[in-house]
PDB file of C-alpha atoms and ligand atoms in Angstrom:
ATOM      1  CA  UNK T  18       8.306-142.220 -48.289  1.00  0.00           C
ATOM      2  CA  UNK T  19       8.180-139.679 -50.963  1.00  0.00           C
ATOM      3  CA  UNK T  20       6.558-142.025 -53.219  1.00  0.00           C
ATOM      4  CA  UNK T  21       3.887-142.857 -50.577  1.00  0.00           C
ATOM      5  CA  UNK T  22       2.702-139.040 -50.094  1.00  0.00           C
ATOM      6  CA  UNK T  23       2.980-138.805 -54.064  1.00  0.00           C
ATOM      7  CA  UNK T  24       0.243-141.731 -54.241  1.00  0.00           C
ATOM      8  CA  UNK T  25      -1.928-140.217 -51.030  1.00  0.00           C
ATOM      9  CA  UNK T  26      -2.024-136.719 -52.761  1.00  0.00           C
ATOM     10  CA  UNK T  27      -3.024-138.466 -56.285  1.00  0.00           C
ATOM     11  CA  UNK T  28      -5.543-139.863 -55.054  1.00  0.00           C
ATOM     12  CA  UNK T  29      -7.280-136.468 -53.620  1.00  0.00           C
ATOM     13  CA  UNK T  30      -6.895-135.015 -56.673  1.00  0.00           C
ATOM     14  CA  UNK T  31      -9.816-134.121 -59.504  1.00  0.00           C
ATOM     15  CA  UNK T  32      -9.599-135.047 -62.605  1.00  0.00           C
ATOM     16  CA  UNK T  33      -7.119-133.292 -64.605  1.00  0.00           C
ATOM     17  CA  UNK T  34      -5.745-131.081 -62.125  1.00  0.00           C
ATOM     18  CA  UNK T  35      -1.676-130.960 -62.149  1.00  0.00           C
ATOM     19  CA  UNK T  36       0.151-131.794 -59.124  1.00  0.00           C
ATOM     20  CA  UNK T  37       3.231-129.405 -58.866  1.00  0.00           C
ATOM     21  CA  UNK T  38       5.397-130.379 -56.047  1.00  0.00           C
ATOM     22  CA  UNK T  39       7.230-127.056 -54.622  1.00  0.00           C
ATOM     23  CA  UNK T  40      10.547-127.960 -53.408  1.00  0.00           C
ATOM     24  CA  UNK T  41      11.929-124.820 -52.553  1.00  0.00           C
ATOM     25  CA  UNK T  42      14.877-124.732 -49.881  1.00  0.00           C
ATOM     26  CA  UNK T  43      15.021-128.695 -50.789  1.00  0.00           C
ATOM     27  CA  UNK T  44      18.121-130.727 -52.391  1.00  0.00           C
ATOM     28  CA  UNK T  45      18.006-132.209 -55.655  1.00  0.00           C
ATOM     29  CA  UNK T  46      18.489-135.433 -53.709  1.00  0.00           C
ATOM     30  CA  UNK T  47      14.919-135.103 -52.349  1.00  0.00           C
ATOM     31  CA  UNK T  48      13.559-133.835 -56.174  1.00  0.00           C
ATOM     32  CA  UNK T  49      15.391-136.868 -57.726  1.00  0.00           C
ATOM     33  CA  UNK T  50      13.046-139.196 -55.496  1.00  0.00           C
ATOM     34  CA  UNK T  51      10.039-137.971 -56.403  1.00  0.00           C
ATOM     35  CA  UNK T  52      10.904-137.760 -60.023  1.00  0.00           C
ATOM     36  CA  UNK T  53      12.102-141.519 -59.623  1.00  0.00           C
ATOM     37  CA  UNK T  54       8.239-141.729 -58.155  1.00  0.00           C
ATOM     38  CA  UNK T  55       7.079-140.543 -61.566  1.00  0.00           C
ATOM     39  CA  UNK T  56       6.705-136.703 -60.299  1.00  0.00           C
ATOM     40  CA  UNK T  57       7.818-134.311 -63.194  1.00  0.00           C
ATOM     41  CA  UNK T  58       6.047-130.759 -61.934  1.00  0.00           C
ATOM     42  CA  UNK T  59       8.160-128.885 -59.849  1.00  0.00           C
ATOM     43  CA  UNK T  60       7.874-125.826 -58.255  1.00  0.00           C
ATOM     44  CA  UNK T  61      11.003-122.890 -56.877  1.00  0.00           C
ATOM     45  CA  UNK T  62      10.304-119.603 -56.211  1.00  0.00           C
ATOM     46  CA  UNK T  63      13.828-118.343 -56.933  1.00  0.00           C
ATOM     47  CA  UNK T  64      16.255-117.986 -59.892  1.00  0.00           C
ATOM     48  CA  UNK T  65      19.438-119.076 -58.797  1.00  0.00           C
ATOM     49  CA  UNK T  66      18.265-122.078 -56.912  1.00  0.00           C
ATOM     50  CA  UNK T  67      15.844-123.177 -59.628  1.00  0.00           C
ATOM     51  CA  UNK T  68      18.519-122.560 -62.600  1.00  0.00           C
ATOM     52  CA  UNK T  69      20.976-124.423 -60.206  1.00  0.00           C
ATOM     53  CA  UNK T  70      18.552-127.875 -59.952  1.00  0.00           C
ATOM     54  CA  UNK T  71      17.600-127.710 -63.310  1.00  0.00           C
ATOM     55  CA  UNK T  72      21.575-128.365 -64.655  1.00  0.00           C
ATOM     56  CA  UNK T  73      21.946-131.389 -62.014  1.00  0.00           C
ATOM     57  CA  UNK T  74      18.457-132.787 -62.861  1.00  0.00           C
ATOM     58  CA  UNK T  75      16.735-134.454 -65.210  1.00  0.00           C
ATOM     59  CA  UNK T  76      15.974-132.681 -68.385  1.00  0.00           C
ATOM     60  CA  UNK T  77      12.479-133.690 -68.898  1.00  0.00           C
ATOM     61  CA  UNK T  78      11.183-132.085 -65.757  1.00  0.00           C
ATOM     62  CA  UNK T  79       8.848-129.566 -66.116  1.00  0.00           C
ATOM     63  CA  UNK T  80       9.553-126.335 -64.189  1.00  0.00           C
ATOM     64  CA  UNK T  81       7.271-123.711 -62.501  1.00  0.00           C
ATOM     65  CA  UNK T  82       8.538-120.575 -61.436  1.00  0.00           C
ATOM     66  CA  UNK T  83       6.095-119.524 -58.572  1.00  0.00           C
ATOM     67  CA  UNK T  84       7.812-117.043 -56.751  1.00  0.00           C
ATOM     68  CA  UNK T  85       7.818-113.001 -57.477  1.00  0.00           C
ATOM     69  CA  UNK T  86      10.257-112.439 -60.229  1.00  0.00           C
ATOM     70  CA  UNK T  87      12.262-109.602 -61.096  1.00  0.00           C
ATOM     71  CA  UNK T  88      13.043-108.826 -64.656  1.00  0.00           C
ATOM     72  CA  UNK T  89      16.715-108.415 -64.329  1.00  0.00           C
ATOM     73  CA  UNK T  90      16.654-112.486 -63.858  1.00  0.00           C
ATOM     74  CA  UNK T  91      14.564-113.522 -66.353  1.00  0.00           C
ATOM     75  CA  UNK T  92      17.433-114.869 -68.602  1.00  0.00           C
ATOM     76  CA  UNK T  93      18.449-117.107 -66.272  1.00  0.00           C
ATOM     77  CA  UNK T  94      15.665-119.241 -66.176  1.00  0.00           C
ATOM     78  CA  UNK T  95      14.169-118.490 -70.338  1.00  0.00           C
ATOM     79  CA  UNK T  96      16.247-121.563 -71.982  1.00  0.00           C
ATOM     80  CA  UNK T  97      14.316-123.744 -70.167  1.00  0.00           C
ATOM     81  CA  UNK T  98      11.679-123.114 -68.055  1.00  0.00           C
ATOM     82  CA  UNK T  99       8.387-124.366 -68.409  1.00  0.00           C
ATOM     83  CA  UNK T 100       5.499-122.215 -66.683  1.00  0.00           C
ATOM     84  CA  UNK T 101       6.101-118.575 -64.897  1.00  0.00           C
ATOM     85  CA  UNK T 102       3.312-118.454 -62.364  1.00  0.00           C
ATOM     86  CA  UNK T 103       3.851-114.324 -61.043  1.00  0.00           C
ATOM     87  CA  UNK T 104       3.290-111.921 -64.052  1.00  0.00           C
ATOM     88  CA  UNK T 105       2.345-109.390 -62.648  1.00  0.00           C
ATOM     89  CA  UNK T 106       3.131-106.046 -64.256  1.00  0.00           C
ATOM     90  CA  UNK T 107       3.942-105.655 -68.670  1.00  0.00           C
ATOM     91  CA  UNK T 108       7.683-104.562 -67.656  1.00  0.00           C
ATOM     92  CA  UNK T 109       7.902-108.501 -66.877  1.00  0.00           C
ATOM     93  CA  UNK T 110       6.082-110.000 -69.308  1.00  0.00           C
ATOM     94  CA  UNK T 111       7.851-107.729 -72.116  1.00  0.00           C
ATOM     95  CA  UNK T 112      11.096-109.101 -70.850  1.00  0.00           C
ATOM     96  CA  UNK T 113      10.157-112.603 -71.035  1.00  0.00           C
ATOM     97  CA  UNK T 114       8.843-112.001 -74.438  1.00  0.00           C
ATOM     98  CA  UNK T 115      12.221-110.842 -75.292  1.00  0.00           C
ATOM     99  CA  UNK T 116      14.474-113.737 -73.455  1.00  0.00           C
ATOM    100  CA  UNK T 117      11.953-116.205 -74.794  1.00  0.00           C
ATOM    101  CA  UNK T 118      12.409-114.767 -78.424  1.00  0.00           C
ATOM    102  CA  UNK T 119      16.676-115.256 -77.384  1.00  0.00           C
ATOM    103  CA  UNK T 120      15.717-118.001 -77.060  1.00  0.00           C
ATOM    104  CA  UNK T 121      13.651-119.280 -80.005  1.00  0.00           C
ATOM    105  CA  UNK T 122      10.853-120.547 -77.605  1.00  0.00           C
ATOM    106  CA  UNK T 123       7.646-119.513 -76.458  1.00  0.00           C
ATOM    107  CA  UNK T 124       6.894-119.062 -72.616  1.00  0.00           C
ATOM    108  CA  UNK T 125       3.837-119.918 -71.228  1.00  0.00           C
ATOM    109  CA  UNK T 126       2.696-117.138 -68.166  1.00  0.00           C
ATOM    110  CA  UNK T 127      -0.190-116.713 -65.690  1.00  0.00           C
ATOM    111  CA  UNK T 128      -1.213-113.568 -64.406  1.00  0.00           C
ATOM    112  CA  UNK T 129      -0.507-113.374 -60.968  1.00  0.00           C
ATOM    113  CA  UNK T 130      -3.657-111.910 -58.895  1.00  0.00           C
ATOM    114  CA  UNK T 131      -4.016-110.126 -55.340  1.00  0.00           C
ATOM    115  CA  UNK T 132      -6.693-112.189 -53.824  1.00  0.00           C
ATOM    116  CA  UNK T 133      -5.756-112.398 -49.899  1.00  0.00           C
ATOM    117  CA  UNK T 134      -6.227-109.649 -47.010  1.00  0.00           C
ATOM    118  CA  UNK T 135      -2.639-109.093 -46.672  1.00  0.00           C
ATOM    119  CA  UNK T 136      -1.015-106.272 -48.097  1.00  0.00           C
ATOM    120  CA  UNK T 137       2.287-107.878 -49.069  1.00  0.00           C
ATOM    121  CA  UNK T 138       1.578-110.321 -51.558  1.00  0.00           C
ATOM    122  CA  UNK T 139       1.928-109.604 -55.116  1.00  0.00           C
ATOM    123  CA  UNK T 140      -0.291-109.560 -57.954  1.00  0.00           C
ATOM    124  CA  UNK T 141      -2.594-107.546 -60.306  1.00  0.00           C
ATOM    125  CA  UNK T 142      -6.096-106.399 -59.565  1.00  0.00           C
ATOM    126  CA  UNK T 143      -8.813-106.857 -62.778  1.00  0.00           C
ATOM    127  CA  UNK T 144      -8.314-103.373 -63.704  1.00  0.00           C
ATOM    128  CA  UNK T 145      -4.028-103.549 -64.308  1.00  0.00           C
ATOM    129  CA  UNK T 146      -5.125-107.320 -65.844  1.00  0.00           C
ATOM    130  CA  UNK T 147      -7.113-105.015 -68.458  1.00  0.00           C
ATOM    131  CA  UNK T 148      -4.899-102.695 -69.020  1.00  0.00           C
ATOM    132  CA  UNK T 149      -2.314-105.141 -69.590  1.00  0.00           C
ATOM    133  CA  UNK T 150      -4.642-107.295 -72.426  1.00  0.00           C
ATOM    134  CA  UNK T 151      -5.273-104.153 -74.022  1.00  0.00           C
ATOM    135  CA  UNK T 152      -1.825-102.345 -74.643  1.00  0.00           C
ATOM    136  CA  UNK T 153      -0.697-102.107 -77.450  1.00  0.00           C
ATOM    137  CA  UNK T 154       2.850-103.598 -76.445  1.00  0.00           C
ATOM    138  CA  UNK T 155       1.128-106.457 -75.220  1.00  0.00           C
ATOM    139  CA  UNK T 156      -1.196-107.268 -78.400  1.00  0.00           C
ATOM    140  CA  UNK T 157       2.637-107.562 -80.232  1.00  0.00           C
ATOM    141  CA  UNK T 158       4.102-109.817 -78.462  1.00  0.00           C
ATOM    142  CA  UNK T 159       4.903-113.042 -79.707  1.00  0.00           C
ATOM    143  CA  UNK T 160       7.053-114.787 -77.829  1.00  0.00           C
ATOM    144  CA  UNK T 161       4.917-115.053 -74.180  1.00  0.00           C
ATOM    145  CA  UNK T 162       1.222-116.676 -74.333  1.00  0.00           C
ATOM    146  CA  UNK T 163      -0.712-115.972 -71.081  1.00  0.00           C
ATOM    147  CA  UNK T 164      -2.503-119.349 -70.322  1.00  0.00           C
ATOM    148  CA  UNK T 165      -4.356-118.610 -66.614  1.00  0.00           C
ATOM    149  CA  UNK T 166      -4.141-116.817 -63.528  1.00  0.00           C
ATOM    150  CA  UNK T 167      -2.607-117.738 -60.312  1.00  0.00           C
ATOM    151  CA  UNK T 168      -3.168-116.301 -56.627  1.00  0.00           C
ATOM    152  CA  UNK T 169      -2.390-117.370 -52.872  1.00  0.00           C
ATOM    153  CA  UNK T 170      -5.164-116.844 -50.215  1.00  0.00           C
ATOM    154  CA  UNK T 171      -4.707-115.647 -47.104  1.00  0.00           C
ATOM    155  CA  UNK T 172      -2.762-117.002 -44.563  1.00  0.00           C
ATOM    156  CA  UNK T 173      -5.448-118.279 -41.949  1.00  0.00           C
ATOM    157  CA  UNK T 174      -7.639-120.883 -40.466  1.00  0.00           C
ATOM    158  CA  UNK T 175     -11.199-118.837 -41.641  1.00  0.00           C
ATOM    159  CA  UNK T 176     -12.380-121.303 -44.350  1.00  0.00           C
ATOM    160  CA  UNK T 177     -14.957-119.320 -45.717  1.00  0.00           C
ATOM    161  CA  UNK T 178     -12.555-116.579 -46.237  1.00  0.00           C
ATOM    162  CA  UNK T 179     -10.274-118.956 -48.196  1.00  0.00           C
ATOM    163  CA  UNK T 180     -12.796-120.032 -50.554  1.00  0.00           C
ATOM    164  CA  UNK T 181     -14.260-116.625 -51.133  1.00  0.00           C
ATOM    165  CA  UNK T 182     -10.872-115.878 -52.215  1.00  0.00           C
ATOM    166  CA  UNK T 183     -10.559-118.795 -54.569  1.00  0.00           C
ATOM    167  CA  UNK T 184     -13.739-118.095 -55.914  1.00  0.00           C
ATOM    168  CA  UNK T 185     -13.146-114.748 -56.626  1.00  0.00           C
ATOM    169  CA  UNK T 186      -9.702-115.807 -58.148  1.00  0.00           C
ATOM    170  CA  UNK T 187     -11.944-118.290 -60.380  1.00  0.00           C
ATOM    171  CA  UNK T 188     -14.540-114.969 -61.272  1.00  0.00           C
ATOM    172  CA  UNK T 189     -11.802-113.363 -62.359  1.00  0.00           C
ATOM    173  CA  UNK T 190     -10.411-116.195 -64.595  1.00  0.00           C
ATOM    174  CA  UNK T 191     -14.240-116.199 -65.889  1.00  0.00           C
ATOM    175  CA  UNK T 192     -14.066-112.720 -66.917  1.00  0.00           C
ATOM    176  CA  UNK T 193     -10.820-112.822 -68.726  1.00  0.00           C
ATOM    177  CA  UNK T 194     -11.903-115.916 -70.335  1.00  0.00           C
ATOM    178  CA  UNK T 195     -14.826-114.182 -71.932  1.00  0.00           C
ATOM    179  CA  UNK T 196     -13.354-110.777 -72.698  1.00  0.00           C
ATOM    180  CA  UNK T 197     -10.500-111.391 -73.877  1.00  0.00           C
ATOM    181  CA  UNK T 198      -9.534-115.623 -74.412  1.00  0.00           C
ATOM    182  CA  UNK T 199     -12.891-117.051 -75.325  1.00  0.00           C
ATOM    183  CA  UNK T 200     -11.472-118.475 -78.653  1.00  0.00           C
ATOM    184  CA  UNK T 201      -8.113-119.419 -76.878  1.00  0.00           C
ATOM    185  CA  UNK T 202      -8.572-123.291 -75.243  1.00  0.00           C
ATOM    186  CA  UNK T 203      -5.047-122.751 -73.936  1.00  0.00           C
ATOM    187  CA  UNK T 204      -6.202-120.234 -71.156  1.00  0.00           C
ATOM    188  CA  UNK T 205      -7.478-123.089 -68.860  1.00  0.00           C
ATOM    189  CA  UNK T 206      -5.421-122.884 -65.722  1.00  0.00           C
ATOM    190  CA  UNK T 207      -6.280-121.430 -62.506  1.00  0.00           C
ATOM    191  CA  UNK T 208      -3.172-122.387 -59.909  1.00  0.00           C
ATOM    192  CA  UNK T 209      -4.542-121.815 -56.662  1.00  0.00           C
ATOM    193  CA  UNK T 210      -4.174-124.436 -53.513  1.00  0.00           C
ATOM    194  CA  UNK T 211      -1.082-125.275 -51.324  1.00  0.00           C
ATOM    195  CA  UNK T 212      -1.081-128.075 -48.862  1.00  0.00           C
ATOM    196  CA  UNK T 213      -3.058-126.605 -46.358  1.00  0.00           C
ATOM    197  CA  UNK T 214      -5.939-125.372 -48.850  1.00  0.00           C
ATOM    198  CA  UNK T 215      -5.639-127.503 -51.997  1.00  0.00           C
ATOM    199  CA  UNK T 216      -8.998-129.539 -51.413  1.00  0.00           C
ATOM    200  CA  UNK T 217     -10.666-125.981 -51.053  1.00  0.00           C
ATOM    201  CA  UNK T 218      -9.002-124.712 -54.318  1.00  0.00           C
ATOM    202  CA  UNK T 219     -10.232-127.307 -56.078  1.00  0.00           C
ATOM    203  CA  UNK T 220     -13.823-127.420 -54.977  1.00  0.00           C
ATOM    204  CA  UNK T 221     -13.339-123.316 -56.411  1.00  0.00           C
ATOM    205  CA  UNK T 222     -11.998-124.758 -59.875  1.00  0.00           C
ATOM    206  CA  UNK T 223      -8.727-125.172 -59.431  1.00  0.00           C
ATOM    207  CA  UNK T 224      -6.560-126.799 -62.228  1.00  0.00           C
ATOM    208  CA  UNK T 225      -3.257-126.746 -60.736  1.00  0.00           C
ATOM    209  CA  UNK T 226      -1.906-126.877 -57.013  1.00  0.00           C
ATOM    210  CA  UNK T 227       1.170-125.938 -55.710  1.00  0.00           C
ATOM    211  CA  UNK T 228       1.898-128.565 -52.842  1.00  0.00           C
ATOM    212  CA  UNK T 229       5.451-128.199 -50.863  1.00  0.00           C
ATOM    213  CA  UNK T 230       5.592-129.008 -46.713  1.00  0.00           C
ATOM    214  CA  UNK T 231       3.407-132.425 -47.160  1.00  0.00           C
ATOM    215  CA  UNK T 232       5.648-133.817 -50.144  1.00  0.00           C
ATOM    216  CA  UNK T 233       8.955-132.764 -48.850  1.00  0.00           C
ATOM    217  CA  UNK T 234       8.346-132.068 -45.153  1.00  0.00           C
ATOM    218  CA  UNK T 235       8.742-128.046 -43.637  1.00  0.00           C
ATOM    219  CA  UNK T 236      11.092-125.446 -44.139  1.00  0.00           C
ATOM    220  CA  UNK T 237      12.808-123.454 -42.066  1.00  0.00           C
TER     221      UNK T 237
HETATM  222  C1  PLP O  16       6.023-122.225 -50.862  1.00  0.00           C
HETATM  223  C2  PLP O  16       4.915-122.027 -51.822  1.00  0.00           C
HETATM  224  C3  PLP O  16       3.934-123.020 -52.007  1.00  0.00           C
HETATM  225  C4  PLP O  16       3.903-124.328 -51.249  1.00  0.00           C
HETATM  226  O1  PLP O  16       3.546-124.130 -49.910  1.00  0.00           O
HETATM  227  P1  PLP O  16       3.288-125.374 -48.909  1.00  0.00           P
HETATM  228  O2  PLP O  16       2.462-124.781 -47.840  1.00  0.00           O
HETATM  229  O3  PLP O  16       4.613-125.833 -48.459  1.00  0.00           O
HETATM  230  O4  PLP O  16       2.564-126.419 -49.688  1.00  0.00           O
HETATM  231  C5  PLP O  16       2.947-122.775 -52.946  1.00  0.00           C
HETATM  232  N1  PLP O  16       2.916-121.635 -53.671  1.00  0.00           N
HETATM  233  C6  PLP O  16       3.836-120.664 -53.512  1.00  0.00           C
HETATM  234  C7  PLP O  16       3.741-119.438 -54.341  1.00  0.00           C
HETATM  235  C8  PLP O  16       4.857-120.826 -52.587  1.00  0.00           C
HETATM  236  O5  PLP O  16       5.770-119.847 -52.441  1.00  0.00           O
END
């Protein structure tokens, strides 16, 4: 089954966009089949859960964190994780600069952006992103390299309101692009899109989409 909705979601995809299948809340049973269906993105949005997969699963997957992170937990996840969607203040990104130099590695980060209506969503506005680039504790860090910007659009059926969000997620990815990564091909991504606004998020640029309830079915 898994393996069917794997093949059904590759073929909506645009070229060179990743497919990160979010299974949150699901066992590593359920992650194992996809992985056997050649899926290697996946996405958790907690610590514990995602450090707790990673030791029963294969070691070759690739894993996102996409949920808000505090940065008390960051060690638990800096030996081995692949992407950190939800910077989204320095204090965090200076302690995964300092697990990740622990660690000997360096850890790829988006910025995490406010794009939707609702209040309670994390995520930087283009003035804190700014502020961020251009401090001075930033500028020495080493062990972090920032490589896009994520968001999540509002939770509703207004279409137009979705992709004005994504667009404005992908205006803001423009603007950092020129001011401050212009030289730097690594800042590419923009993950934006879940499985009820992916095809929207890509027609807005999207390079990465976070897809859980289609894949793996809901959550509670
Ligand atoms: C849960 C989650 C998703 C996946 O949502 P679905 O609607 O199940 O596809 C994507 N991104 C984030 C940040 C999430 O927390």
């Amino acid at each position: 089954m898994i393996r069917q909705i794997l093949n059904e979601i590759h073929k909506t995809l645009k070229d060179g966009v990743t497919l990160i299948a979010v299974s949150k809340t699901k066992p590593a049973t359920l992650i194992q089949e996809a992985y056997e269906a050649g899926q290697r993105h996946f996405g958790e949005n907690k610590v514990q859960e995602m450090a707790e997969k990673a030791a029963l699963l294969p070691k070759d997957i690739h894993w996102h964190l996409i949920g808000h992170l505090q940065s008390n937990k960051v060690k638990y996840i800096a030996p081995f994780v692949h992407l950190i969607h939800s910077v989204d203040s320095l204090k965090l990104l200076s302690e995964i600069d300092k697990q990740a130099k622990k660690n000997n590695r360096v850890i790829d980060c988006l910025l995490q952006f406010h794009i939707a209506q609702e209040e309670t969503k994390f995520g930087l506005n283009l003035q804190e992103a700014h502020s961020l680039l251009t401090s001075s504790e930033f500028l020495e860090m080493k062990n972090v390299r920032i490589i896009g910007v994520m968001g999540m659009a509002s939770f509703t059926n207004d279409e137009q309101q979705v992709k004005l969000e994504f667009s404005n997620l992908n205006g803001i990815f423009s603007q950092l692009k020129n001011d401050f990564f212009s030289l730097d091909e690594n800042f590419r991504e923009r993950s934006m899109g879940m499985s009820g606004d992916y095809l929207l998020a890509m027609q807005e640029g999207s390079t990465m989409v976070r897809i859980g309830s289609t894949i793996f079915g809901g959550r509670n």
